[in-house]
Amino acid sequence: MQPTETRQAWIKGLVLEISRPSLKDNTADRDRLLKEARKVLGAGDVTMDLPLTRRLPSLLRESGFKVGVVLFRDGDIWRVMDLYPARKTPRLFGLAVDLGTSTVVIRLVDLAEGRGVDEVSFLNPQRPMGEDILSRIHFASGENGLYALHSALIKGINEKIGVLVRRHGLAKESLAGMVLAGNTTMTHLFLGLDPFWICREPYIPVVNRTGILRAEALGLFIHPNAPVLVFPNVGSYFGGDLIAGILASGMARRKEISLLVDVGTNAEVVLGNREWLMGCAGAAGPALEGGVASIGMMAGPGAIDRVRIDPDSGEPEIRTIGDQPPTGICGSGLIDLAAQLFLTGMIDLRGKFVKEVCGDKLREIDGIAHLVLVPAGASGTGEDLTLGQPDLDALIRSKAAMYTILVTITRMANLSFEEIHHFLVAGTFGTTIDPRSAITIGMLPDLPPDRFRTLGNTSLEGATLALLSYGAMEEAERIRDNVTYIELNVNQEFMNRFSAAKFIPHTDTSLFPSVKVARVSKAMMTSSPKEA
């Protein structure tokens, strides 16, 4: 986070001491206040709307012409948000929001100190109306569908804002701004805009840039005049969350070429440096977010996130988030498991179970092969945790899509993977993924481990930067204008390469020289999950 004195704060609280009027100085009250604000801010234009102007005369005289003013910058104009007696000017906070298709994260930020104070994370309340973007777009086209999606989201966000307000003893008027980053469809639903044409050729959103909005117009439980900034979109499947990720990663300021991968419900990829950026997105994430595997779950307490299999006994050793009894498996654990199954020969290059190697761990349930990962006695559910063949098939499709997206974008830029200096993996998935396992199954390119760097929730970090710094807001706009967006829905090369990637690690094994089929390196097999 940038230091307070250098980060160009665009939401400010000032205490202004206004010169008193006299017979020699009959400047109007409003003009008198705005003149002092311009002087303190060093700004050319400060404005205030009519409702606040109506309150001004009595407030000035009751407070002895010393007043607290809360303002925000909108382009070259500073707008007065509220007025207070100087002694009652509130401590100002803002909200940074990562609006994910599956999960929403809200961060409470102290605007004066420039730091995060608290966070809440919750499942997107729209999920009952559709697990993914396409199903929600379809739902929105039904009677009252758009209203239901929009109102559920706003209600859910307001409930969690209420949690933060009560937890820290705040008044909603002290919440002086919000910056939100989400994919194109999610921001449309947040704004109550019809997403119908986003998924239909030629894939056109209603809006890419919203400008600064007022909280009251969106029904948010913060100061009614507070500014709300929604990160701009580039295209139908290239949203503000990825712009925020680019901002947070710093790749648009580097000379070296970076590749940023953010795997959520969709896989979003950006390639480039400070001179150029190329981006695309595709549906590669559902199997990695707990949405496909029968024991799949979001990363959280009880989720298996690391797996190692003993090459002699075939016994799995697992690690769970929070060291809780296992109740399911998240994306990083699923990738670990698939890699270990492949390296021990328990699945073949098509991702199919090998009965002779799996032994009595393989059983048939409703005519479908299942591998017992955790027996009922050791699970947190009291039932066997099993991985079915359809679960593996879905993972193979997802990993193939991910790798094909990476190949397609690098080839279009006339680059090889070896020319990429920084391979950045973002999102909750990126925090826990083991690049070695992803390479083993052919999801990520076979590069040295030191090329990979995990960044965590870059969407939230980018939103936080923009909340605290006008310079970051401007950089986000420059990033948006500098991105060349590739529409994979109509890219024939993508479809041609996809089939070749639906094997472990690939039909062309020369692309993955470090992966040895059905042979496990000692280092990989003897390190426990807790050491990984």
Coordinates of C-alpha atoms in Angstrom, one line a residue:
M1 CA 0.0 0.0 0.0
Q2 CA 1.3 3.5 -0.8
P3 CA 2.1 5.9 2.0
T4 CA -0.7 8.3 2.9
E5 CA 1.3 11.4 1.9
T6 CA 2.1 10.2 -1.6
R7 CA -0.9 8.2 -2.6
Q8 CA -3.1 11.0 -4.0
A9 CA -6.1 10.4 -1.8
W10 CA -9.3 11.2 -3.7
I11 CA -11.7 11.0 -0.7
K12 CA -10.8 13.5 1.9
G13 CA -12.1 15.0 5.1
L14 CA -11.0 18.6 5.8
V15 CA -11.6 21.0 8.6
L16 CA -12.0 24.5 7.1
E17 CA -11.9 27.7 9.0
I18 CA -13.9 30.2 7.0
S19 CA -13.5 33.9 7.1
R20 CA -16.5 35.6 8.6
P21 CA -18.6 37.8 6.4
S22 CA -18.8 41.6 7.0
L23 CA -20.0 44.8 5.4
K24 CA -16.7 44.9 3.7
D25 CA -16.8 41.3 2.6
N26 CA -20.3 40.2 1.5
T27 CA -19.2 37.1 -0.3
A28 CA -22.0 34.5 -0.3
D29 CA -21.7 31.6 2.2
R30 CA -21.3 28.9 -0.4
D31 CA -18.8 30.8 -2.4
R32 CA -16.9 31.5 0.8
L33 CA -16.7 27.8 1.7
L34 CA -15.7 26.7 -1.8
K35 CA -13.0 29.3 -2.1
E36 CA -11.4 28.0 1.1
A37 CA -11.7 24.4 -0.1
R38 CA -10.0 25.3 -3.4
K39 CA -7.2 27.0 -1.5
V40 CA -6.6 24.0 0.8
L41 CA -6.9 21.4 -1.9
G42 CA -5.0 23.3 -4.5
A43 CA -7.8 22.6 -6.9
G44 CA -9.4 24.6 -9.6
D45 CA -12.9 23.5 -9.2
V46 CA -14.9 22.5 -6.1
T47 CA -18.7 22.1 -6.2
M48 CA -21.6 21.4 -3.8
D49 CA -25.1 20.4 -4.6
L50 CA -28.3 22.2 -3.6
P51 CA -29.4 20.0 -0.6
L52 CA -26.0 20.7 1.1
T53 CA -26.2 24.4 0.2
R54 CA -29.5 24.7 2.1
R55 CA -27.8 23.4 5.3
L56 CA -24.8 25.7 5.0
P57 CA -25.9 29.0 6.5
S58 CA -27.1 27.7 9.8
L59 CA -24.1 25.3 10.1
L60 CA -21.5 28.0 9.5
R61 CA -23.0 30.2 12.2
E62 CA -23.6 27.4 14.7
S63 CA -20.0 26.2 14.4
G64 CA -18.4 29.6 14.4
F65 CA -17.4 29.3 10.7
K66 CA -15.3 26.3 11.4
V67 CA -16.7 23.3 9.6
G68 CA -15.8 19.7 8.6
V69 CA -16.1 19.0 4.9
V70 CA -16.0 15.6 3.2
L71 CA -15.1 15.7 -0.5
F72 CA -14.3 13.3 -3.3
R73 CA -12.5 13.9 -6.6
D74 CA -14.4 13.3 -9.8
G75 CA -12.1 13.9 -12.7
D76 CA -10.9 17.5 -12.4
I77 CA -13.7 18.4 -10.0
W78 CA -13.9 18.0 -6.2
R79 CA -17.4 17.4 -5.0
V80 CA -18.6 18.1 -1.5
M81 CA -20.2 15.0 -0.1
D82 CA -21.2 16.2 3.4
L83 CA -20.8 19.0 6.0
Y84 CA -20.4 18.7 9.8
P85 CA -19.6 20.9 12.7
A86 CA -15.8 20.7 12.9
R87 CA -15.9 18.9 16.3
K88 CA -18.1 16.1 14.9
T89 CA -16.3 15.4 11.6
P90 CA -16.3 11.5 11.4
R91 CA -13.3 9.3 10.9
L92 CA -13.6 8.2 7.2
F93 CA -13.6 4.6 6.0
G94 CA -14.1 3.1 2.5
L95 CA -15.0 -0.3 1.2
A96 CA -13.0 -2.3 -1.4
V97 CA -15.1 -5.1 -3.0
D98 CA -14.1 -8.2 -4.9
L99 CA -17.4 -9.2 -6.6
G100 CA -16.8 -12.8 -7.6
T101 CA -19.2 -15.1 -9.3
S102 CA -18.9 -17.6 -6.4
T103 CA -17.6 -15.5 -3.5
V104 CA -17.8 -11.9 -2.5
V105 CA -15.1 -10.2 -0.4
I106 CA -15.5 -6.8 1.3
R107 CA -12.6 -5.1 2.9
L108 CA -13.0 -2.2 5.3
V109 CA -10.3 0.4 4.8
D110 CA -9.2 3.3 7.0
L111 CA -8.9 6.1 4.4
A112 CA -6.8 8.4 6.6
E113 CA -4.2 5.7 7.5
G114 CA -4.4 3.9 4.1
R115 CA -4.7 0.4 5.5
G116 CA -7.2 -2.4 5.6
V117 CA -9.0 -2.8 8.9
D118 CA -11.2 -5.9 8.5
E119 CA -12.7 -8.2 5.8
V120 CA -15.8 -10.3 5.4
S121 CA -16.1 -13.0 2.8
F122 CA -19.4 -14.8 1.8
L123 CA -20.9 -16.9 -0.9
N124 CA -22.5 -14.8 -3.7
P125 CA -26.2 -14.7 -2.8
Q126 CA -27.1 -15.1 -6.5
R127 CA -25.8 -18.7 -6.6
P128 CA -29.3 -20.3 -6.0
M129 CA -30.3 -18.5 -9.3
G130 CA -27.3 -19.9 -11.2
E131 CA -23.9 -21.3 -10.4
D132 CA -22.2 -19.7 -13.3
I133 CA -22.4 -16.6 -15.4
L134 CA -24.3 -18.1 -18.3
S135 CA -27.0 -19.6 -16.1
R136 CA -27.4 -16.2 -14.4
I137 CA -27.7 -14.4 -17.8
H138 CA -30.4 -16.9 -18.7
F139 CA -32.1 -16.4 -15.4
A140 CA -32.0 -12.6 -15.8
S141 CA -33.9 -12.9 -19.1
G142 CA -36.9 -14.4 -17.3
E143 CA -39.7 -12.5 -15.7
N144 CA -38.3 -10.3 -12.8
G145 CA -35.1 -12.3 -13.2
L146 CA -32.8 -9.3 -13.4
Y147 CA -34.5 -7.6 -10.5
A148 CA -34.1 -10.8 -8.4
L149 CA -30.4 -11.1 -9.2
H150 CA -29.7 -7.4 -8.5
S151 CA -31.7 -7.1 -5.3
A152 CA -30.2 -10.4 -3.9
L153 CA -26.7 -9.1 -4.4
I154 CA -27.3 -5.6 -3.0
K155 CA -29.1 -7.1 0.0
G156 CA -26.2 -9.5 0.6
I157 CA -23.6 -6.8 0.3
N158 CA -25.6 -4.5 2.7
E159 CA -25.9 -7.3 5.3
K160 CA -22.2 -7.8 5.4
I161 CA -21.5 -4.0 5.4
G162 CA -23.8 -4.0 8.5
V163 CA -21.6 -6.7 10.1
L164 CA -18.5 -4.5 9.6
V165 CA -20.3 -1.4 10.9
R166 CA -21.5 -3.1 14.0
R167 CA -18.2 -4.9 14.6
H168 CA -16.3 -1.6 14.6
G169 CA -18.9 0.7 16.1
L170 CA -19.3 2.9 13.0
A171 CA -22.0 5.0 11.6
K172 CA -22.9 4.3 8.0
E173 CA -22.1 8.0 7.2
S174 CA -18.5 7.3 8.0
L175 CA -18.4 4.9 5.0
A176 CA -17.3 7.5 2.5
G177 CA -16.7 5.5 -0.7
M178 CA -16.6 2.1 -2.4
V179 CA -14.5 0.6 -5.2
L180 CA -15.8 -2.6 -6.7
A181 CA -14.1 -5.0 -9.1
G182 CA -15.9 -7.9 -10.8
N183 CA -16.3 -9.6 -14.2
T184 CA -18.4 -8.0 -16.8
T185 CA -21.5 -10.0 -16.0
M186 CA -21.3 -9.5 -12.3
T187 CA -20.8 -5.8 -12.6
H188 CA -23.8 -5.6 -14.8
L189 CA -25.9 -7.5 -12.3
F190 CA -24.6 -5.2 -9.5
L191 CA -25.7 -2.2 -11.5
G192 CA -29.0 -3.7 -12.5
L193 CA -28.1 -3.7 -16.2
D194 CA -29.4 -6.4 -18.6
P195 CA -26.5 -8.8 -19.4
F196 CA -28.5 -10.5 -22.2
W197 CA -26.1 -9.5 -25.1
I198 CA -22.9 -10.3 -23.3
C199 CA -23.1 -14.0 -24.2
R200 CA -24.5 -13.5 -27.7
E201 CA -22.5 -12.7 -30.8
P202 CA -21.0 -10.1 -31.2
Y203 CA -20.8 -10.2 -27.3
I204 CA -21.6 -6.6 -26.4
P205 CA -22.0 -5.3 -22.8
V206 CA -24.3 -2.4 -21.9
V207 CA -21.4 -0.4 -20.6
N208 CA -17.6 -0.6 -20.2
R209 CA -17.1 2.5 -18.1
T210 CA -19.7 3.7 -15.5
G211 CA -17.9 6.8 -14.2
I212 CA -18.4 7.6 -10.5
L213 CA -21.9 6.7 -9.2
R214 CA -23.6 7.7 -6.0
A215 CA -24.3 5.1 -3.3
E216 CA -27.9 6.1 -2.8
A217 CA -28.6 5.3 -6.5
L218 CA -27.5 1.8 -5.9
G219 CA -29.2 1.3 -2.6
L220 CA -26.0 0.7 -0.7
F221 CA -25.8 0.9 3.1
I222 CA -23.1 3.6 3.2
H223 CA -23.2 7.4 3.1
P224 CA -25.9 8.2 0.5
N225 CA -23.6 10.7 -1.3
A226 CA -20.6 8.5 -1.2
P227 CA -18.9 7.8 -4.6
V228 CA -19.0 4.3 -5.9
L229 CA -16.4 3.4 -8.5
V230 CA -16.8 0.2 -10.6
F231 CA -13.7 -1.0 -12.4
P232 CA -14.1 -0.7 -16.2
N233 CA -14.5 -3.7 -18.4
V234 CA -12.7 -4.5 -21.6
G235 CA -15.0 -7.0 -23.2
S236 CA -17.8 -9.5 -22.5
Y237 CA -15.5 -11.9 -20.6
F238 CA -12.7 -9.5 -19.7
G239 CA -13.9 -7.6 -16.7
G240 CA -12.9 -5.1 -14.1
D241 CA -11.6 -7.8 -11.8
L242 CA -8.8 -8.6 -14.2
I243 CA -8.1 -4.8 -14.7
A244 CA -7.7 -4.7 -10.9
G245 CA -5.5 -7.7 -11.0
I246 CA -3.2 -6.1 -13.6
L247 CA -3.0 -3.0 -11.5
A248 CA -2.2 -4.9 -8.3
S249 CA 0.4 -7.2 -10.0
G250 CA 2.4 -4.2 -11.3
M251 CA 2.9 -6.0 -14.7
A252 CA 1.8 -2.9 -16.6
R253 CA 4.8 -1.0 -15.1
R254 CA 7.5 -3.6 -15.9
K255 CA 9.7 -3.8 -18.9
E256 CA 9.9 -7.6 -18.7
I257 CA 7.0 -9.6 -20.1
S258 CA 4.7 -11.1 -17.5
L259 CA 1.8 -13.5 -17.8
L260 CA -1.0 -13.2 -15.3
V261 CA -3.5 -16.0 -14.7
D262 CA -6.5 -15.6 -12.5
V263 CA -8.5 -18.8 -12.2
G264 CA -12.0 -18.4 -10.8
T265 CA -15.3 -19.5 -12.3
N266 CA -13.5 -18.5 -15.5
A267 CA -9.9 -18.6 -16.4
E268 CA -8.7 -15.1 -17.2
V269 CA -5.2 -14.5 -18.7
V270 CA -3.2 -11.3 -19.5
L271 CA 0.1 -11.2 -21.3
G272 CA 2.4 -8.2 -21.8
N273 CA 4.4 -5.4 -20.1
R274 CA 4.3 -1.6 -19.8
E275 CA 4.2 -1.2 -23.6
W276 CA 1.4 -3.6 -24.5
L277 CA -1.2 -5.9 -23.0
M278 CA -3.2 -8.8 -24.5
G279 CA -6.0 -10.5 -22.7
C280 CA -8.6 -13.3 -23.0
A281 CA -10.8 -15.4 -20.9
G282 CA -12.5 -18.8 -21.1
A283 CA -14.5 -21.3 -19.1
A284 CA -11.7 -23.3 -17.4
G285 CA -12.5 -22.8 -13.8
P286 CA -15.6 -24.6 -12.6
A287 CA -13.9 -27.9 -11.9
L288 CA -11.3 -26.1 -9.9
E289 CA -13.8 -24.1 -7.7
G290 CA -15.7 -27.0 -6.2
G291 CA -18.5 -26.7 -8.8
V292 CA -18.0 -30.0 -10.6
A293 CA -16.3 -32.7 -8.5
S294 CA -18.8 -34.6 -6.3
I295 CA -16.6 -33.9 -3.2
G296 CA -15.5 -30.5 -4.6
M297 CA -15.8 -27.4 -2.3
M298 CA -14.6 -23.9 -2.1
A299 CA -11.3 -23.3 -0.3
G300 CA -12.2 -23.2 3.4
P301 CA -11.9 -25.1 6.7
G302 CA -12.0 -28.8 6.1
A303 CA -11.1 -28.6 2.4
I304 CA -8.3 -30.8 1.2
D305 CA -5.7 -28.5 -0.4
R306 CA -2.6 -30.8 -0.5
V307 CA -2.2 -34.5 -1.4
R308 CA 0.8 -36.8 -1.6
I309 CA 0.5 -40.5 -2.4
D310 CA 3.0 -43.1 -1.1
P311 CA 4.4 -44.8 -4.3
D312 CA 4.7 -48.2 -2.6
S313 CA 1.5 -48.5 -0.6
G314 CA -0.7 -46.1 -2.7
E315 CA -1.9 -44.5 0.6
P316 CA -2.7 -40.8 0.3
E317 CA -1.4 -38.3 2.8
I318 CA -3.6 -35.2 2.9
R319 CA -3.6 -31.7 4.3
T320 CA -6.8 -29.7 5.0
I321 CA -7.3 -26.0 5.5
G322 CA -7.4 -25.2 9.2
D323 CA -6.2 -28.8 9.9
Q324 CA -9.9 -29.8 10.2
P325 CA -11.3 -33.2 9.4
P326 CA -11.7 -33.4 5.6
T327 CA -15.1 -32.6 4.2
G328 CA -14.2 -32.1 0.6
I329 CA -11.5 -31.0 -1.8
C330 CA -10.7 -27.6 -3.3
G331 CA -9.1 -26.8 -6.6
S332 CA -5.4 -27.0 -5.5
G333 CA -6.1 -30.3 -3.8
L334 CA -7.8 -31.7 -6.8
I335 CA -4.8 -30.8 -9.0
D336 CA -2.4 -32.3 -6.5
L337 CA -4.5 -35.5 -6.4
A338 CA -4.6 -35.8 -10.2
A339 CA -0.9 -35.3 -10.4
Q340 CA -0.1 -37.9 -7.8
L341 CA -2.6 -40.4 -9.3
F342 CA -0.8 -40.0 -12.7
L343 CA 2.7 -40.2 -11.3
T344 CA 1.9 -43.4 -9.4
G345 CA 0.2 -44.9 -12.5
M346 CA -3.2 -45.0 -10.8
I347 CA -4.6 -43.1 -13.8
D348 CA -3.5 -43.2 -17.4
L349 CA -2.7 -40.4 -19.8
R350 CA -6.4 -40.1 -20.6
G351 CA -7.1 -39.5 -16.9
K352 CA -8.8 -42.9 -16.6
F353 CA -8.5 -45.1 -13.5
V354 CA -6.1 -48.1 -13.9
K355 CA -7.9 -50.8 -11.9
E356 CA -4.8 -53.0 -11.5
V357 CA -2.9 -50.2 -9.8
C358 CA -5.7 -48.7 -7.8
G359 CA -6.6 -52.1 -6.2
D360 CA -9.3 -52.2 -3.6
K361 CA -9.4 -48.4 -3.3
L362 CA -11.4 -48.4 -6.5
R363 CA -15.0 -49.2 -6.2
E364 CA -18.1 -48.9 -8.4
I365 CA -21.0 -46.7 -7.3
D366 CA -24.1 -46.6 -9.4
G367 CA -22.1 -48.0 -12.3
I368 CA -19.3 -45.4 -12.1
A369 CA -15.7 -46.0 -10.9
H370 CA -14.8 -44.1 -7.7
L371 CA -11.5 -43.9 -5.9
V372 CA -11.8 -43.7 -2.1
L373 CA -9.6 -40.8 -1.0
V374 CA -10.7 -40.7 2.7
P375 CA -12.6 -43.5 4.3
A376 CA -15.8 -42.7 6.3
G377 CA -14.1 -43.1 9.7
A378 CA -11.5 -40.4 8.9
S379 CA -13.7 -37.9 7.1
G380 CA -15.5 -34.9 8.6
T381 CA -18.8 -36.0 7.0
G382 CA -18.9 -39.5 8.4
E383 CA -19.0 -40.8 4.8
D384 CA -16.4 -41.9 2.3
L385 CA -14.9 -39.1 0.3
T386 CA -14.5 -40.5 -3.2
L387 CA -13.4 -39.1 -6.5
G388 CA -15.4 -40.3 -9.4
Q389 CA -14.3 -40.8 -13.0
P390 CA -16.7 -38.0 -14.2
D391 CA -14.8 -35.7 -11.7
L392 CA -11.5 -36.5 -13.3
D393 CA -13.0 -36.1 -16.8
A394 CA -14.2 -32.6 -15.9
L395 CA -10.7 -31.7 -14.5
I396 CA -9.1 -32.9 -17.7
R397 CA -11.3 -30.6 -19.7
S398 CA -10.6 -27.7 -17.4
K399 CA -6.9 -28.2 -17.4
A400 CA -6.9 -28.6 -21.2
A401 CA -8.8 -25.3 -21.6
M402 CA -6.4 -23.5 -19.3
Y403 CA -3.3 -24.7 -21.1
T404 CA -4.9 -24.0 -24.5
I405 CA -5.7 -20.5 -23.4
L406 CA -2.1 -19.9 -22.4
V407 CA -0.7 -21.4 -25.7
T408 CA -3.2 -19.4 -27.8
I409 CA -2.4 -16.1 -26.3
T410 CA 1.4 -16.6 -26.4
R411 CA 1.3 -17.8 -30.0
M412 CA -0.8 -14.8 -31.0
A413 CA 1.9 -12.5 -29.5
N414 CA 4.6 -14.5 -31.3
L415 CA 6.2 -15.6 -28.0
S416 CA 7.3 -18.8 -26.4
F417 CA 6.8 -19.6 -22.8
E418 CA 10.5 -19.3 -22.2
E419 CA 10.3 -15.6 -23.0
I420 CA 8.0 -15.0 -20.1
H421 CA 9.9 -13.6 -17.1
H422 CA 7.1 -13.6 -14.6
F423 CA 4.3 -16.1 -14.5
L424 CA 1.8 -14.7 -12.0
V425 CA -1.0 -16.8 -10.6
A426 CA -3.8 -14.9 -8.8
G427 CA -7.0 -15.6 -6.9
T428 CA -7.7 -17.9 -3.9
F429 CA -6.8 -20.8 -6.2
G430 CA -3.5 -19.1 -7.0
T431 CA -2.6 -18.8 -3.3
T432 CA -2.7 -22.5 -2.7
I433 CA -1.8 -24.1 -6.0
D434 CA 1.5 -26.1 -6.3
P435 CA 2.9 -25.2 -9.7
R436 CA 4.7 -28.6 -9.9
S437 CA 1.4 -30.4 -9.8
A438 CA -0.2 -28.1 -12.3
I439 CA 2.7 -28.7 -14.6
T440 CA 2.5 -32.5 -14.1
I441 CA -1.1 -32.7 -15.4
G442 CA -0.4 -30.2 -18.2
M443 CA -2.3 -27.3 -16.9
L444 CA 0.6 -24.8 -16.7
P445 CA 3.7 -24.8 -19.0
D446 CA 6.8 -26.7 -18.0
L447 CA 8.9 -23.8 -16.6
P448 CA 11.3 -23.5 -13.7
P449 CA 9.6 -23.2 -10.4
D450 CA 11.2 -19.8 -9.7
R451 CA 9.3 -18.3 -12.7
F452 CA 5.9 -18.8 -10.9
R453 CA 4.7 -16.3 -8.2
T454 CA 1.3 -16.5 -6.4
L455 CA -0.4 -13.2 -5.7
G456 CA -3.5 -13.9 -3.7
N457 CA -6.7 -11.9 -4.3
T458 CA -5.5 -9.3 -6.8
S459 CA -9.0 -8.2 -7.6
L460 CA -9.4 -7.1 -4.0
E461 CA -5.9 -5.6 -3.8
G462 CA -6.5 -3.6 -7.0
A463 CA -9.8 -2.3 -5.7
T464 CA -8.1 -1.3 -2.5
L465 CA -5.3 0.6 -4.4
A466 CA -8.0 2.5 -6.4
L467 CA -9.9 3.3 -3.2
L468 CA -6.8 4.9 -1.7
S469 CA -5.2 6.6 -4.7
Y470 CA -6.5 8.7 -7.6
G471 CA -3.3 7.8 -9.4
A472 CA -4.2 4.1 -9.2
M473 CA -7.7 5.0 -10.6
E474 CA -6.0 6.7 -13.5
E475 CA -3.6 3.8 -14.1
A476 CA -6.6 1.4 -14.2
E477 CA -8.1 3.5 -17.0
R478 CA -4.8 3.5 -18.9
I479 CA -4.5 -0.3 -18.5
R480 CA -8.0 -0.7 -19.8
D481 CA -7.3 1.4 -22.9
N482 CA -4.0 -0.5 -23.5
V483 CA -5.5 -4.1 -23.5
T484 CA -6.1 -5.9 -26.7
Y485 CA -8.9 -8.3 -26.0
I486 CA -9.1 -11.7 -27.8
E487 CA -12.5 -13.3 -28.1
L488 CA -11.9 -17.0 -27.7
N489 CA -15.5 -17.9 -28.5
V490 CA -14.7 -17.4 -32.2
N491 CA -11.0 -18.4 -32.2
Q492 CA -10.6 -21.6 -34.3
E493 CA -7.0 -22.1 -33.2
F494 CA -8.2 -22.5 -29.7
M495 CA -10.6 -25.3 -30.6
N496 CA -8.0 -27.1 -32.6
R497 CA -5.4 -27.1 -29.8
F498 CA -8.0 -28.0 -27.1
S499 CA -8.3 -31.6 -28.2
A500 CA -4.5 -32.1 -28.1
A501 CA -4.4 -30.9 -24.5
K502 CA -7.0 -33.4 -23.2
F503 CA -4.3 -35.9 -22.2
I504 CA -1.9 -35.9 -19.3
P505 CA 0.2 -34.0 -19.6
H506 CA -0.4 -33.6 -23.4
T507 CA -0.4 -35.5 -26.6
D508 CA 3.0 -33.9 -27.3
T509 CA 5.0 -35.0 -24.2
S510 CA 8.1 -33.1 -25.4
L511 CA 6.3 -30.0 -24.2
F512 CA 6.7 -31.3 -20.6
P513 CA 10.2 -32.8 -20.3
S514 CA 10.1 -32.6 -16.5
V515 CA 7.1 -34.9 -16.3
K516 CA 8.0 -38.6 -16.2
V517 CA 5.0 -40.9 -16.9
A518 CA 4.1 -43.2 -14.0
R519 CA 7.4 -42.4 -12.3
V520 CA 7.6 -40.3 -9.2
S521 CA 10.7 -38.3 -8.2
K522 CA 11.9 -39.0 -4.7
A523 CA 11.7 -35.3 -3.8
M524 CA 8.1 -35.1 -4.9
M525 CA 6.9 -38.2 -3.1
T526 CA 8.7 -38.0 0.2
S527 CA 7.8 -34.4 1.0
S528 CA 4.6 -34.4 3.2
P529 CA 1.7 -32.1 2.4
K530 CA 2.6 -29.9 5.3
E531 CA 6.1 -29.4 3.9
A532 CA 4.9 -28.6 0.4

